[in-house]
Short mmCIF file of C-alpha atoms and ligand atoms in Angstrom, two decimals:
data_model
loop_
_atom_site.label_atom_id
_atom_site.label_comp_id
_atom_site.label_asym_id
_atom_site.label_seq_id
_atom_site.Cartn_x
_atom_site.Cartn_y
_atom_site.Cartn_z
CA MET A 1 90.37 -107.94 124.89
CA LYS A 2 93.36 -109.55 125.88
CA PHE A 3 95.71 -107.31 128.35
CA PRO A 4 99.58 -107.09 127.99
CA ASP A 5 101.49 -110.03 129.19
CA GLY A 6 102.76 -108.93 133.03
CA PHE A 7 99.79 -106.72 132.89
CA LEU A 8 99.63 -105.72 136.84
CA TRP A 9 96.36 -106.94 138.58
CA GLY A 10 96.12 -105.65 141.62
CA THR A 11 94.85 -104.08 144.55
CA ALA A 12 95.99 -100.62 146.78
CA THR A 13 96.21 -100.06 150.56
CA ALA A 14 97.61 -97.24 152.37
CA ALA A 15 99.56 -98.70 156.03
CA HIS A 16 97.87 -95.78 158.31
CA GLN A 17 94.18 -96.93 156.71
CA VAL A 18 94.54 -100.15 157.37
CA GLU A 19 97.53 -102.15 159.69
CA GLY A 20 96.44 -100.73 162.90
CA GLY A 21 97.93 -98.65 165.96
CA ASN A 22 99.90 -96.14 164.10
CA ILE A 23 100.47 -94.47 166.83
CA ASN A 24 103.70 -91.90 166.25
CA CYS A 25 101.84 -90.64 163.25
CA ASP A 26 100.57 -87.00 162.72
CA GLY A 27 97.12 -88.73 161.66
CA TRP A 28 96.99 -90.54 164.48
CA LEU A 29 97.45 -87.11 166.97
CA LEU A 30 94.83 -85.39 164.64
CA GLU A 31 92.23 -87.90 165.27
CA HIS A 32 92.24 -87.69 169.07
CA LEU A 33 92.02 -83.96 169.62
CA PRO A 34 88.96 -82.53 171.06
CA ASP A 35 88.20 -80.35 167.94
CA THR A 36 89.21 -83.19 165.50
CA ARG A 37 87.49 -83.35 162.31
CA PHE A 38 87.58 -87.05 161.74
CA THR A 39 84.51 -88.80 162.43
CA GLU A 40 86.14 -91.58 164.28
CA PRO A 41 89.77 -92.62 164.97
CA SER A 42 91.48 -94.97 162.83
CA ALA A 43 92.47 -97.27 165.91
CA ASP A 44 93.45 -100.99 165.23
CA ALA A 45 92.18 -100.32 161.61
CA CYS A 46 91.78 -103.75 159.26
CA ASP A 47 95.31 -105.20 161.73
CA HIS A 48 97.20 -105.77 158.62
CA TYR A 49 99.93 -105.03 160.32
CA HIS A 50 99.70 -108.48 162.01
CA ARG A 51 97.21 -109.82 159.23
CA TYR A 52 99.12 -109.31 155.96
CA GLY A 53 100.38 -113.03 155.74
CA GLU A 54 96.45 -114.16 155.41
CA ASP A 55 95.51 -110.73 153.25
CA ILE A 56 98.34 -111.22 150.73
CA ALA A 57 97.42 -115.16 150.43
CA LEU A 58 94.04 -114.25 149.68
CA LEU A 59 94.87 -111.83 147.26
CA ALA A 60 96.87 -114.52 145.12
CA GLN A 61 93.85 -116.91 145.90
CA LEU A 62 91.60 -114.57 144.60
CA GLY A 63 93.77 -114.44 141.37
CA PHE A 64 95.75 -111.05 141.75
CA ASN A 65 99.40 -110.58 140.45
CA ALA A 66 100.15 -107.25 142.06
CA TYR A 67 99.80 -105.51 146.08
CA ARG A 68 100.65 -101.86 146.54
CA PHE A 69 101.05 -101.19 149.77
CA SER A 70 103.00 -98.01 151.80
CA ILE A 71 105.43 -98.73 154.45
CA GLU A 72 105.11 -96.33 157.15
CA TRP A 73 107.89 -93.80 157.86
CA ALA A 74 106.59 -92.55 161.29
CA ARG A 75 107.53 -96.29 162.45
CA ILE A 76 110.99 -97.13 160.38
CA GLU A 77 112.18 -93.29 161.46
CA PRO A 78 110.30 -92.86 164.99
CA GLU A 79 112.40 -90.10 166.02
CA ASP A 80 114.42 -87.87 163.60
CA GLY A 81 117.54 -89.57 162.51
CA GLU A 82 116.69 -92.97 164.65
CA PHE A 83 115.72 -96.11 162.39
CA SER A 84 113.85 -99.82 163.48
CA LEU A 85 115.41 -102.48 162.65
CA ALA A 86 112.34 -104.27 163.87
CA ALA A 87 110.03 -102.15 161.34
CA LEU A 88 112.31 -102.25 158.65
CA ASP A 89 111.84 -106.29 159.00
CA HIS A 90 108.61 -106.54 159.13
CA TYR A 91 108.12 -104.54 156.43
CA ARG A 92 111.09 -107.04 154.32
CA ARG A 93 108.73 -110.12 155.75
CA MET A 94 105.56 -108.25 153.90
CA LEU A 95 107.54 -108.22 150.95
CA ALA A 96 108.82 -111.48 150.96
CA ALA A 97 105.16 -112.68 151.41
CA CYS A 98 104.25 -111.11 148.13
CA HIS A 99 106.99 -112.94 146.21
CA GLU A 100 105.72 -116.06 147.73
CA HIS A 101 102.51 -115.90 146.69
CA GLY A 102 103.33 -114.94 143.20
CA ILE A 103 102.35 -111.25 144.02
CA THR A 104 104.67 -108.11 142.41
CA PRO A 105 104.72 -105.64 144.99
CA MET A 106 104.65 -101.89 144.70
CA VAL A 107 105.60 -100.35 147.72
CA THR A 108 104.66 -96.41 148.82
CA MET A 109 107.33 -94.49 150.81
CA HIS A 110 104.36 -91.93 152.03
CA HIS A 111 100.54 -92.13 151.80
CA PHE A 112 99.84 -89.24 153.59
CA THR A 113 100.93 -89.94 157.70
CA SER A 114 104.49 -88.66 158.48
CA PRO A 115 106.39 -89.27 161.92
CA ARG A 116 104.72 -86.47 164.24
CA TRP A 117 108.75 -85.68 165.10
CA LEU A 118 108.69 -84.00 161.45
CA MET A 119 106.01 -81.46 162.91
CA ALA A 120 108.14 -79.97 165.05
CA ARG A 121 110.47 -79.40 162.38
CA GLY A 122 107.84 -77.57 160.46
CA GLY A 123 106.35 -81.15 158.13
CA TRP A 124 105.87 -80.38 154.43
CA GLU A 125 106.13 -76.29 154.66
CA ALA A 126 109.80 -76.65 155.92
CA PRO A 127 112.21 -77.06 152.92
CA GLU A 128 114.66 -79.43 154.83
CA THR A 129 111.72 -81.93 154.85
CA ALA A 130 112.62 -83.03 151.27
CA GLN A 131 116.36 -83.98 152.53
CA ARG A 132 114.60 -86.01 155.58
CA PHE A 133 112.48 -87.73 152.99
CA ALA A 134 115.18 -88.82 150.83
CA ARG A 135 117.30 -89.71 153.99
CA TYR A 136 114.67 -91.98 154.84
CA CYS A 137 114.17 -93.15 151.55
CA GLU A 138 117.92 -94.33 151.38
CA ARG A 139 117.73 -96.08 154.56
CA SER A 140 114.57 -98.29 153.73
CA VAL A 141 115.67 -98.97 150.07
CA ARG A 142 118.94 -100.27 151.05
CA HIS A 143 117.09 -102.53 153.78
CA LEU A 144 114.14 -103.49 151.19
CA GLY A 145 115.23 -102.89 147.78
CA ASP A 146 115.95 -106.04 146.62
CA LEU A 147 112.56 -106.97 147.46
CA ILE A 148 110.74 -103.91 145.72
CA ALA A 149 109.07 -104.67 142.07
CA SER A 150 108.36 -100.82 142.06
CA ALA A 151 108.13 -97.91 144.43
CA CYS A 152 106.35 -95.24 144.24
CA THR A 153 107.68 -91.92 146.09
CA LEU A 154 104.72 -89.81 147.52
CA ASN A 155 101.30 -91.04 147.51
CA GLU A 156 99.37 -87.67 145.55
CA LEU A 157 101.71 -84.71 146.05
CA ASN A 158 98.90 -82.61 144.45
CA LEU A 159 96.32 -83.84 146.46
CA VAL A 160 95.96 -79.67 148.18
CA ALA A 161 96.06 -78.39 145.16
CA ALA A 162 93.58 -80.63 143.45
CA PHE A 163 91.19 -80.45 146.15
CA GLN A 164 91.69 -76.66 146.38
CA SER A 165 90.78 -76.28 142.99
CA THR A 166 87.69 -78.41 143.09
CA GLY A 167 86.09 -76.53 146.47
CA ARG A 168 86.59 -79.80 148.29
CA ALA A 169 89.77 -78.41 150.54
CA PRO A 170 90.09 -75.35 152.92
CA SER A 171 92.26 -72.18 151.33
CA ASP A 172 95.41 -71.77 152.05
CA GLU A 173 93.88 -68.95 154.47
CA GLN A 174 91.56 -71.30 156.23
CA ILE A 175 93.93 -73.89 156.54
CA VAL A 176 96.48 -71.70 158.69
CA ARG A 177 93.57 -70.90 160.69
CA LEU A 178 92.16 -74.38 161.45
CA PRO A 179 91.29 -74.82 165.05
CA MET A 180 92.62 -78.54 164.73
CA ARG A 181 96.23 -77.32 163.33
CA THR A 182 96.55 -74.84 166.10
CA GLU A 183 95.32 -77.63 168.60
CA ALA A 184 97.49 -80.41 167.62
CA ALA A 185 100.44 -77.57 167.64
CA ARG A 186 99.69 -77.19 171.11
CA ALA A 187 99.52 -80.65 172.06
CA MET A 188 102.90 -80.86 170.55
CA GLY A 189 104.29 -78.05 172.60
CA ILE A 190 105.17 -76.48 169.12
CA GLU A 191 104.37 -72.91 167.55
CA PRO A 192 101.10 -73.10 165.11
CA GLU A 193 102.55 -72.39 162.20
CA LYS A 194 105.24 -75.01 162.88
CA PHE A 195 102.55 -77.75 162.02
CA GLY A 196 102.45 -78.91 158.36
CA SER A 197 100.92 -81.72 158.43
CA TYR A 198 99.80 -83.50 155.16
CA PRO A 199 97.48 -82.84 153.60
CA TRP A 200 96.67 -80.01 155.80
CA CYS A 201 99.57 -78.38 154.83
CA VAL A 202 99.41 -74.78 152.47
CA ARG A 203 99.53 -75.49 149.13
CA SER A 204 101.91 -72.26 148.11
CA THR A 205 104.05 -73.39 150.65
CA SER A 206 104.26 -77.08 150.74
CA ARG A 207 104.29 -77.26 146.62
CA ASP A 208 107.93 -76.88 146.34
CA VAL A 209 108.82 -78.88 148.83
CA LEU A 210 106.48 -81.99 147.80
CA LEU A 211 108.39 -81.82 144.33
CA GLU A 212 111.60 -81.70 145.73
CA ALA A 213 111.02 -84.50 147.99
CA HIS A 214 109.87 -86.20 144.91
CA ARG A 215 112.78 -85.63 143.07
CA LEU A 216 115.59 -86.54 145.67
CA GLY A 217 113.29 -89.38 147.00
CA ALA A 218 113.55 -91.08 143.76
CA ALA A 219 117.17 -90.54 143.63
CA ALA A 220 117.81 -92.08 146.64
CA LEU A 221 115.50 -95.29 145.48
CA ARG A 222 117.14 -95.39 142.17
CA SER A 223 120.84 -95.08 144.12
CA GLY A 224 120.53 -99.04 144.39
CA PRO A 225 121.57 -101.26 145.34
CA ALA A 226 118.62 -103.03 143.82
CA ARG A 227 116.81 -101.26 140.56
CA PHE A 228 113.17 -100.93 140.25
CA PRO A 229 111.23 -98.06 138.50
CA VAL A 230 110.44 -95.60 140.43
CA GLY A 231 107.34 -92.93 139.84
CA MET A 232 104.70 -90.67 141.49
CA THR A 233 101.08 -90.84 141.98
CA VAL A 234 98.81 -87.74 140.77
CA ALA A 235 95.64 -87.44 142.27
CA LEU A 236 93.30 -86.83 138.55
CA SER A 237 89.80 -85.93 138.21
CA ASP A 238 88.67 -85.85 134.52
CA MET A 239 88.31 -82.02 134.60
CA GLN A 240 85.22 -80.62 132.39
CA ALA A 241 84.51 -77.69 130.56
CA ALA A 242 80.99 -76.84 130.40
CA PRO A 243 80.53 -73.99 128.05
CA GLY A 244 82.36 -70.51 129.20
CA GLY A 245 84.00 -72.91 131.58
CA GLU A 246 87.30 -73.31 129.41
CA ALA A 247 89.35 -70.39 131.46
CA ASN A 248 88.61 -71.84 134.79
CA ARG A 249 88.82 -75.56 133.94
CA ASP A 250 92.62 -75.00 132.09
CA ARG A 251 93.81 -72.66 135.52
CA ALA A 252 92.51 -75.43 137.43
CA ARG A 253 94.17 -78.19 135.29
CA ARG A 254 97.01 -76.08 135.20
CA HIS A 255 98.05 -75.69 138.77
CA ALA A 256 96.39 -79.27 139.92
CA GLN A 257 97.31 -81.73 137.69
CA ASP A 258 100.28 -80.14 134.75
CA VAL A 259 102.70 -78.92 137.20
CA PHE A 260 102.85 -82.30 138.90
CA LEU A 261 102.72 -84.32 135.72
CA GLU A 262 105.49 -82.59 134.10
CA ALA A 263 107.79 -83.26 136.95
CA ALA A 264 106.92 -86.82 136.39
CA ARG A 265 108.46 -86.47 132.87
CA GLY A 266 112.01 -88.53 133.27
CA ASP A 267 110.68 -91.09 135.96
CA GLU A 268 109.92 -94.91 134.58
CA PHE A 269 106.08 -94.37 135.24
CA VAL A 270 103.21 -92.13 136.75
CA GLY A 271 100.80 -93.18 139.05
CA VAL A 272 97.14 -92.27 138.15
CA GLN A 273 94.51 -92.15 141.01
CA THR A 274 90.91 -91.46 139.71
CA TYR A 275 87.49 -91.54 140.94
CA THR A 276 85.31 -89.10 139.08
CA ARG A 277 84.70 -85.84 137.26
CA ASP A 278 84.51 -82.38 137.78
CA ARG A 279 82.95 -79.76 135.58
CA PHE A 280 83.73 -76.13 135.40
CA GLY A 281 81.47 -73.51 134.09
CA PRO A 282 82.17 -69.07 134.23
CA HIS A 283 81.84 -69.25 137.87
CA GLY A 284 84.20 -72.16 138.61
CA THR A 285 83.44 -75.39 139.89
CA LEU A 286 79.75 -76.52 138.88
CA PRO A 287 77.66 -78.70 141.28
CA LEU A 288 76.62 -82.11 140.50
CA GLU A 289 73.33 -82.16 137.90
CA PRO A 290 70.36 -83.44 139.45
CA GLY A 291 69.78 -87.35 139.51
CA VAL A 292 72.97 -87.98 139.03
CA GLU A 293 74.36 -91.40 140.84
CA VAL A 294 76.14 -90.27 144.06
CA THR A 295 78.97 -92.49 145.53
CA GLN A 296 79.10 -92.66 149.13
CA MET A 297 81.97 -90.24 149.02
CA GLY A 298 79.19 -87.93 147.23
CA TYR A 299 81.48 -88.47 144.01
CA GLU A 300 79.39 -88.63 140.43
CA PHE A 301 79.67 -91.94 139.70
CA MET A 302 81.66 -91.81 136.62
CA PRO A 303 83.97 -94.83 135.69
CA ARG A 304 84.89 -93.39 132.36
CA ALA A 305 87.17 -90.62 134.03
CA LEU A 306 89.65 -92.68 134.07
CA GLU A 307 90.22 -93.21 130.18
CA ALA A 308 90.00 -89.35 130.29
CA THR A 309 92.81 -89.10 132.81
CA ILE A 310 94.83 -91.68 131.69
CA ARG A 311 95.19 -90.28 128.36
CA TYR A 312 95.89 -86.84 130.33
CA ALA A 313 98.33 -87.96 132.11
CA HIS A 314 100.46 -90.18 129.89
CA ALA A 315 99.92 -86.74 127.20
CA LYS A 316 101.43 -84.56 129.73
CA ALA A 317 104.33 -87.14 131.61
CA GLN A 318 105.21 -88.75 128.48
CA VAL A 319 106.15 -91.73 130.43
CA PRO A 320 104.27 -95.11 131.52
CA VAL A 321 101.26 -94.72 133.20
CA ILE A 322 100.20 -97.38 136.01
CA VAL A 323 96.46 -97.05 137.56
CA THR A 324 97.35 -97.18 141.21
CA GLU A 325 94.11 -96.13 142.32
CA ASN A 326 90.70 -96.32 140.75
CA GLY A 327 87.80 -97.29 142.87
CA ILE A 328 84.24 -96.75 144.54
CA ALA A 329 82.93 -96.43 147.83
CA THR A 330 79.43 -98.53 148.14
CA GLU A 331 77.54 -100.59 149.65
CA ASP A 332 76.02 -102.25 146.59
CA ASP A 333 78.15 -104.51 145.35
CA THR A 334 76.87 -105.11 141.60
CA ARG A 335 78.21 -100.94 141.24
CA ARG A 336 81.38 -101.47 142.14
CA VAL A 337 81.40 -104.29 139.23
CA ALA A 338 79.79 -102.16 136.90
CA PHE A 339 82.33 -99.50 138.02
CA ILE A 340 85.59 -101.46 137.14
CA GLU A 341 83.90 -102.96 134.23
CA GLN A 342 83.13 -99.33 132.58
CA ALA A 343 86.51 -98.32 134.17
CA LEU A 344 88.63 -101.15 132.44
CA ALA A 345 86.89 -101.03 129.15
CA GLY A 346 88.51 -97.44 128.91
CA VAL A 347 91.70 -99.02 130.11
CA ALA A 348 91.97 -100.86 127.25
CA ARG A 349 90.59 -98.52 124.90
CA CYS A 350 93.88 -96.56 126.08
CA ILE A 351 96.10 -99.64 125.40
CA ARG A 352 93.99 -100.65 122.10
CA ASP A 353 95.44 -96.45 121.26
CA GLY A 354 98.83 -97.62 121.91
CA ILE A 355 99.27 -96.01 125.42
CA ASP A 356 101.64 -97.84 127.23
CA VAL A 357 99.69 -98.80 130.67
CA ARG A 358 101.34 -101.51 132.78
CA GLY A 359 98.87 -102.08 135.45
CA TYR A 360 95.58 -102.05 137.25
CA LEU A 361 95.81 -101.49 141.26
CA TYR A 362 91.84 -101.03 142.48
CA TRP A 363 91.48 -98.90 145.52
CA SER A 364 90.94 -100.80 147.75
CA MET A 365 91.50 -104.70 148.79
CA LEU A 366 90.01 -104.37 152.21
CA ASP A 367 87.33 -101.81 153.51
CA ASN A 368 89.39 -99.18 155.51
CA PHE A 369 89.97 -96.18 157.39
CA GLU A 370 88.85 -93.85 154.72
CA TRP A 371 90.57 -90.94 156.71
CA LEU A 372 88.14 -87.90 157.97
CA PHE A 373 85.40 -90.51 157.10
CA GLY A 374 86.24 -93.37 159.23
CA TYR A 375 84.73 -96.89 158.66
CA ARG A 376 81.50 -95.77 156.94
CA PRO A 377 82.82 -95.58 152.93
CA LYS A 378 82.98 -98.88 151.89
CA PHE A 379 85.64 -99.12 149.18
CA GLY A 380 86.92 -102.58 149.67
CA LEU A 381 86.90 -105.83 147.59
CA ILE A 382 86.95 -107.71 151.01
CA ALA A 383 84.75 -106.79 153.76
CA VAL A 384 86.32 -106.52 156.78
CA ASP A 385 83.87 -107.14 160.45
CA ARG A 386 84.83 -104.55 162.76
CA GLN A 387 84.26 -106.77 165.73
CA THR A 388 86.39 -109.73 164.68
CA GLN A 389 88.84 -108.36 161.89
CA GLN A 390 87.12 -111.88 159.73
CA ARG A 391 87.69 -110.82 156.05
CA ILE A 392 84.38 -111.45 153.93
CA VAL A 393 85.28 -111.64 150.22
CA LYS A 394 82.60 -109.57 147.99
CA PRO A 395 81.31 -111.10 144.81
CA SER A 396 83.45 -107.89 142.97
CA ALA A 397 86.55 -109.68 144.16
CA GLU A 398 85.93 -113.12 142.95
CA TRP A 399 84.83 -111.02 139.42
CA LEU A 400 87.99 -109.18 139.29
CA GLY A 401 90.01 -111.77 140.36
CA ARG A 402 88.71 -113.77 137.14
CA ILE A 403 89.83 -111.00 134.90
CA ALA A 404 92.92 -111.13 136.35
CA ARG A 405 93.70 -114.78 136.30
CA ALA A 406 92.15 -114.33 132.65
CA ASN A 407 94.16 -111.24 131.60
CA GLU A 408 90.93 -110.06 129.47
CA ILE A 409 88.16 -108.66 129.84
C1 BGC B 1 93.77 -92.22 149.03
C2 BGC B 1 93.53 -93.27 149.66
C3 BGC B 1 92.16 -92.73 149.44
C4 BGC B 1 90.99 -92.34 148.72
C5 BGC B 1 89.78 -92.77 148.92
C6 BGC B 1 92.72 -91.35 147.48
O1 BGC B 1 92.91 -90.22 147.35
O2 BGC B 1 95.01 -92.30 148.07
O3 BGC B 1 94.11 -92.81 150.75
O4 BGC B 1 91.23 -93.43 150.71
O5 BGC B 1 91.28 -91.69 147.43
O6 BGC B 1 88.98 -91.38 149.20
#
């Protein structure tokens, strides 16, 4: 099947996971606490902050035409209201590098990490954070807008809700008492309840702040001078019901997916980010069935989940879809190829059925810092030697690059 002209074929990354030395953000602080839940610190990550030029050139050489990356609020606004022209210029150079290589840049304004100073002001549990986020968007777009092809406001603003509803994250009550959260607040000399770090914030308080941040941030991005499509990205597992599990599944969907997808109505697109499925029974989420293939993240190998979530997101949000993340953590690159191949067949079926899917951005370009799990999970199409930072192209990168170039599967 031929994909539509202009279909975006690319990869995605996030600043904190690849740049290295992101010391002014809350994530860095959390990684270095004595009671940290992170297995290792992000450190130099993939040194993408300095090596973006060769990485973008490599993407183009492989055959890709798009790259989604995030810009780092903690660098651009290192103190409340103080903007760094040097940091903005850095991202301008990155955007320019994309254009030089024929790569369409999609920018994410916030991908999980926030400036430390924001935590002293209540983080994502404080209503004023929405306005502060919009101010950062407005300042950034004034400097970068003419080079941006499309933008995502917040990455997975439903993440806490999604993980809580599938038992992958602590409950609101447990989050408040997390030793890591209390310690981080102490290290900053602030009240423990202030440290509303995303995604360690209390869902019931942060949900409206995040939705408002999306609304105000999107308006700031659309306020010009440049014009480009703006949307949010949503973490979507394919939520399925086993017999008797319908009510539980529907409840989980309602609060982890629908509320957010409905808020995407009126945007220019919605970013679908899918890794697996979750099954619900009469008593809640069901464990994995014996013998199923499991990825390095402990997720069921389920590439078909992408098709189901594209259809679901499109029905709820009623706007065009971009697959802003889809991927697998595995040491076995042949399983990566199998995963992407089956996922893409689902994308093709959606397009054939008339759903406006505009791109597929594989997570991730590089083997990078996988948050709590450190550098062990391998999501990348390109490996990174942790001693030398040398890039090693995997067969899956060449395979997907060929599909991208041909624009067909
Ligand atoms: C996030 C990425 C993360 C990926 C794999 C997504 O939820 O946006 O930052 O690395 O999943 O776990």
